[in-house]
Coordinates of C-alpha atoms in Angstrom, one line a residue:
M1 CA 2.8 -34.6 8.8
S2 CA 0.9 -34.5 5.5
Q3 CA 2.6 -33.9 2.2
K4 CA 0.8 -30.5 1.9
D5 CA 2.2 -29.4 5.3
Q6 CA 5.7 -30.5 4.3
L7 CA 5.4 -28.5 1.1
L8 CA 4.2 -25.4 3.0
N9 CA 7.0 -25.7 5.6
R10 CA 9.6 -26.1 2.8
A11 CA 8.3 -23.0 1.1
E12 CA 8.3 -21.1 4.4
D13 CA 12.0 -22.2 5.0
V14 CA 13.0 -20.9 1.5
A15 CA 11.1 -17.6 2.1
D16 CA 12.8 -17.2 5.5
Q17 CA 16.2 -17.8 4.0
A18 CA 15.6 -15.2 1.4
L19 CA 14.3 -12.7 4.0
R20 CA 17.4 -13.2 6.1
H21 CA 19.6 -12.2 3.2
G22 CA 17.5 -9.1 2.5
K23 CA 16.5 -8.1 6.1
H24 CA 18.6 -5.0 6.1
I25 CA 17.2 -3.6 2.8
L26 CA 13.6 -4.9 3.0
P27 CA 12.2 -2.2 5.3
H28 CA 13.7 0.6 3.2
V29 CA 12.3 -0.9 0.0
A30 CA 8.9 -1.3 1.7
R31 CA 8.8 2.3 2.8
L32 CA 9.9 3.6 -0.6
C33 CA 7.2 1.6 -2.4
L34 CA 4.6 2.6 0.1
I35 CA 5.1 6.3 -0.1
S36 CA 5.7 6.2 -3.9
T37 CA 2.2 7.2 -4.7
F38 CA 2.5 10.3 -2.4
I39 CA 5.8 11.3 -4.1
E40 CA 4.3 10.9 -7.5
D41 CA 1.2 12.9 -6.6
G42 CA 3.2 15.6 -4.9
I43 CA 5.3 16.0 -8.1
R44 CA 2.1 16.0 -10.2
M45 CA 0.8 18.8 -8.1
W46 CA 3.9 20.9 -8.9
M47 CA 3.9 20.0 -12.6
Q48 CA 0.1 20.5 -13.1
W49 CA -0.4 23.3 -10.6
G50 CA -2.7 25.3 -13.0
E51 CA -4.7 22.3 -14.1
Q52 CA -5.3 21.1 -10.5
R53 CA -6.2 24.6 -9.3
D54 CA -8.7 25.1 -12.2
Y55 CA -10.2 21.7 -11.6
M56 CA -10.8 22.4 -7.9
D57 CA -12.2 25.8 -8.7
A58 CA -14.6 24.4 -11.4
T59 CA -15.7 21.4 -9.2
W60 CA -16.3 23.3 -5.9
K61 CA -16.6 26.9 -7.0
C62 CA -14.2 27.9 -4.3
G63 CA -12.2 30.5 -6.1
S64 CA -8.6 30.5 -7.3
V65 CA -7.2 31.3 -3.8
L66 CA -8.7 28.3 -2.0
A67 CA -8.0 26.1 -5.0
S68 CA -4.3 27.2 -5.0
L69 CA -4.2 26.5 -1.3
F70 CA -5.5 23.0 -1.8
V71 CA -2.7 22.3 -4.4
F72 CA -0.1 23.8 -2.1
V73 CA -1.2 21.8 0.9
N74 CA -1.1 18.6 -1.1
L75 CA 2.3 19.4 -2.6
V76 CA 4.1 20.3 0.6
G77 CA 2.2 17.9 2.8
Q78 CA 3.0 14.9 0.7
L79 CA 6.6 15.6 -0.3
G80 CA 7.4 16.9 3.2
S81 CA 6.0 13.8 4.9
C82 CA 7.8 11.5 2.5
V83 CA 11.1 13.1 3.3
L84 CA 10.4 12.6 7.1
V85 CA 9.5 9.0 6.5
L86 CA 12.6 8.3 4.5
I87 CA 15.0 10.0 7.0
R88 CA 13.1 8.3 9.9
K89 CA 12.3 11.6 11.7
Y90 CA 8.9 12.5 13.2
V91 CA 7.3 9.5 11.4
G92 CA 4.2 9.7 13.6
I93 CA 3.6 13.3 12.5
A94 CA 4.3 12.4 8.9
C95 CA 1.8 9.5 9.0
G96 CA -0.8 11.9 10.5
I97 CA -0.3 14.3 7.7
L98 CA -0.6 11.5 5.1
F99 CA -3.9 10.4 6.7
G100 CA -5.1 13.9 6.4
I101 CA -4.1 14.1 2.7
I102 CA -5.9 10.8 1.9
T103 CA -9.0 12.2 3.6
L104 CA -8.8 15.6 1.9
Q105 CA -8.3 14.1 -1.5
S106 CA -11.2 11.5 -1.0
I107 CA -13.5 14.4 -0.3
A108 CA -12.1 16.9 -2.8
Y109 CA -12.0 14.5 -5.8
I110 CA -15.4 13.0 -4.7
V111 CA -13.7 9.6 -4.3
L112 CA -16.2 8.6 -1.5
W113 CA -18.9 7.9 -4.1
D114 CA -16.6 5.8 -6.4
M115 CA -16.2 2.4 -4.8
K116 CA -13.1 1.4 -6.7
F117 CA -11.1 4.5 -5.7
F118 CA -12.6 4.5 -2.2
L119 CA -11.3 0.9 -1.6
K120 CA -7.9 1.8 -3.0
N121 CA -7.7 4.7 -0.6
L122 CA -8.7 2.4 2.3
A123 CA -5.9 0.1 1.2
L124 CA -3.5 3.0 1.1
T125 CA -4.6 4.0 4.6
G126 CA -3.8 0.4 5.7
G127 CA -0.3 0.8 4.3
V128 CA 0.2 4.1 6.2
I129 CA -1.1 2.4 9.4
L130 CA 1.6 -0.3 9.0
L131 CA 4.2 2.4 8.5
L132 CA 3.1 3.9 11.8
A133 CA 3.2 0.4 13.4
E134 CA 6.8 0.0 12.1
S135 CA 7.9 3.3 13.6
K136 CA 6.5 2.3 17.0
S137 CA 8.3 -1.0 17.0
E138 CA 11.5 0.5 15.6
G139 CA 11.7 2.9 18.5
R140 CA 12.1 -0.1 20.8
S141 CA 14.5 -1.9 18.6
L142 CA 18.2 -2.1 19.3
F143 CA 18.9 -2.3 15.5
A144 CA 18.1 0.9 13.6
G145 CA 16.0 0.2 10.5
L146 CA 14.9 -3.3 11.7
P147 CA 11.6 -3.7 13.5
S148 CA 11.4 -5.7 16.7
L149 CA 8.8 -8.3 17.3
G150 CA 8.2 -7.5 21.0
E151 CA 4.7 -7.3 22.5
N152 CA 3.2 -3.9 22.1
T153 CA -0.5 -3.5 22.3
P154 CA -0.9 -0.3 20.2
K155 CA 1.5 -1.8 17.6
T156 CA -0.4 -5.0 17.5
Y157 CA -3.7 -3.2 16.9
L158 CA -2.1 -1.2 14.1
Q159 CA -0.7 -4.3 12.5
L160 CA -4.2 -6.0 12.6
S161 CA -5.9 -2.8 11.1
G162 CA -3.3 -2.5 8.4
R163 CA -3.6 -6.1 7.4
I164 CA -7.4 -5.9 7.1
L165 CA -7.4 -2.6 5.2
L166 CA -4.9 -4.0 2.7
V167 CA -7.6 -6.6 1.8
F168 CA -9.6 -3.8 0.2
M169 CA -7.0 -3.4 -2.5
F170 CA -7.5 -6.9 -3.7
L171 CA -11.3 -6.3 -4.1
T172 CA -10.5 -3.6 -6.7
L173 CA -8.5 -6.0 -8.7
L174 CA -11.2 -8.6 -9.1
R175 CA -12.6 -8.9 -12.7
F176 CA -15.7 -10.9 -13.2
E177 CA -15.4 -12.1 -16.7
M178 CA -16.0 -15.5 -18.3
S179 CA -12.4 -16.6 -18.4
V180 CA -10.7 -19.6 -16.9
L181 CA -7.4 -17.6 -16.4
L182 CA -9.2 -14.8 -14.6
F183 CA -11.1 -17.3 -12.4
V184 CA -7.8 -18.9 -11.4
Q185 CA -6.2 -15.4 -10.7
N186 CA -9.2 -14.4 -8.6
A187 CA -9.2 -17.6 -6.7
V188 CA -5.5 -17.6 -5.9
G189 CA -5.5 -14.0 -5.0
A190 CA -8.6 -14.4 -2.8
A191 CA -6.9 -17.3 -1.0
L192 CA -3.7 -15.3 -0.4
I193 CA -5.5 -12.2 0.8
L194 CA -7.6 -14.2 3.2
L195 CA -4.5 -15.8 4.7
I196 CA -3.0 -12.4 5.2
A197 CA -6.2 -11.1 6.8
V198 CA -6.4 -13.9 9.4
G199 CA -2.6 -13.9 9.9
Y200 CA -1.9 -17.5 8.8
K201 CA 1.3 -18.2 6.9
T202 CA 1.4 -14.5 6.7
K203 CA 4.9 -13.8 5.5
L204 CA 4.8 -16.5 2.8
A205 CA 1.3 -15.4 1.6
S206 CA 2.5 -11.8 1.5
L207 CA 5.6 -12.6 -0.5
I208 CA 3.6 -14.6 -3.0
L209 CA 1.0 -11.8 -3.3
V210 CA 3.8 -9.2 -3.7
L211 CA 5.2 -11.1 -6.7
W212 CA 1.7 -11.6 -8.2
L213 CA 0.8 -7.9 -7.7
T214 CA 4.1 -6.7 -9.1
A215 CA 3.7 -8.8 -12.3
L216 CA 0.1 -7.7 -12.7
N217 CA 1.0 -4.1 -12.0
F218 CA 3.7 -3.9 -14.7
Y219 CA 1.5 -5.7 -17.2
S220 CA -1.8 -3.9 -16.6
N221 CA -0.7 -0.4 -15.7
A222 CA 2.2 0.2 -18.1
W223 CA 1.5 4.0 -18.3
W224 CA 5.0 4.6 -19.8
N225 CA 3.8 3.0 -23.0
V226 CA 0.9 5.5 -23.4
P227 CA 1.5 8.8 -25.2
D228 CA 1.5 11.9 -23.0
N229 CA -1.5 13.4 -24.8
Q230 CA -3.9 10.5 -24.0
Y231 CA -6.1 11.0 -21.0
H232 CA -5.9 7.2 -20.2
R233 CA -2.2 7.6 -19.2
D234 CA -3.1 9.5 -16.0
F235 CA -5.4 6.7 -14.8
L236 CA -2.9 4.0 -15.5
K237 CA -0.2 6.0 -13.7
Y238 CA -2.5 6.5 -10.7
D239 CA -3.3 2.8 -10.5
F240 CA 0.4 1.8 -10.9
F241 CA 1.6 3.9 -8.0
Q242 CA -1.4 3.0 -5.8
T243 CA -0.7 -0.7 -6.4
L244 CA 3.0 -0.1 -5.7
S245 CA 2.1 1.5 -2.4
V246 CA 0.1 -1.5 -1.4
I247 CA 3.0 -3.7 -2.4
G248 CA 5.0 -1.7 0.0
G249 CA 2.4 -2.3 2.7
L250 CA 2.6 -6.0 2.1
L251 CA 6.4 -5.9 2.3
L252 CA 6.0 -4.2 5.7
V253 CA 3.8 -7.1 6.8
V254 CA 6.7 -9.3 5.9
A255 CA 9.2 -7.2 7.8
L256 CA 7.0 -6.6 10.9
G257 CA 5.2 -10.0 11.0
P258 CA 1.5 -10.4 11.4
G259 CA 1.3 -9.2 15.0
G260 CA -0.3 -10.6 18.1
Y261 CA -3.8 -10.9 16.7
S262 CA -3.0 -13.6 14.2
M263 CA -3.1 -17.3 13.8
D264 CA 0.7 -17.4 13.3
E265 CA 1.2 -15.8 16.7
H266 CA -1.4 -18.0 18.5
K267 CA 0.2 -21.1 17.0
K268 CA 3.4 -20.3 18.9
K269 CA 1.4 -20.6 22.2
W270 CA -0.1 -24.0 21.4

């Protein structure tokens, strides 16, 4: 065995030991992180009801009634679904509502024509898919709150789809500037996200990427340091919670495993 393989195996052992100690709390932390952007947006709909209504009316010329209905659907749909996810009731229905909210907002806010926001919404969709996969495996688990790793074709497809869609989040973080540090960040991040996409050393790669994204998120999207009257604050806040949701998706990858369609799974059969 080469020195590189020994180092990777040692790192995996350390990661597995850490996961064993946190296995009871990890799924809960992952879910909370994943739905945090929906919670924040639902609260924002309540706090900025008039502004959101007027924006919809001005953008689509739909009238105040339909604009108010849009705000109401987003508020109730997001907060209600988040409650269902957290209490582990009707998770499939809650995920369906969240898919609908993502689609509705992508159209309403004309996100489809902005590649950065579109990719972030795809990544968020991947996180919700992983949430749905977890609920399917959890239903077959003997231990509440802990996903099983049994074979389940629908769950396996969901895990694969979720992993691939999370890749889109990384694409929005790439910055093409003449800097050695940025080049290293892009190269390391690209390597990790590629490992997650193909399902090789998935848990280790996901954990490292979680740490990297968390540090980057708190450094780059520190919206709490920006005064309330600055427009830039809302964009930073949006990016912060979107990234936090993708971190939750990566943590679910750690909790669920890569699934059947992955190099890690196929290696067990060799």
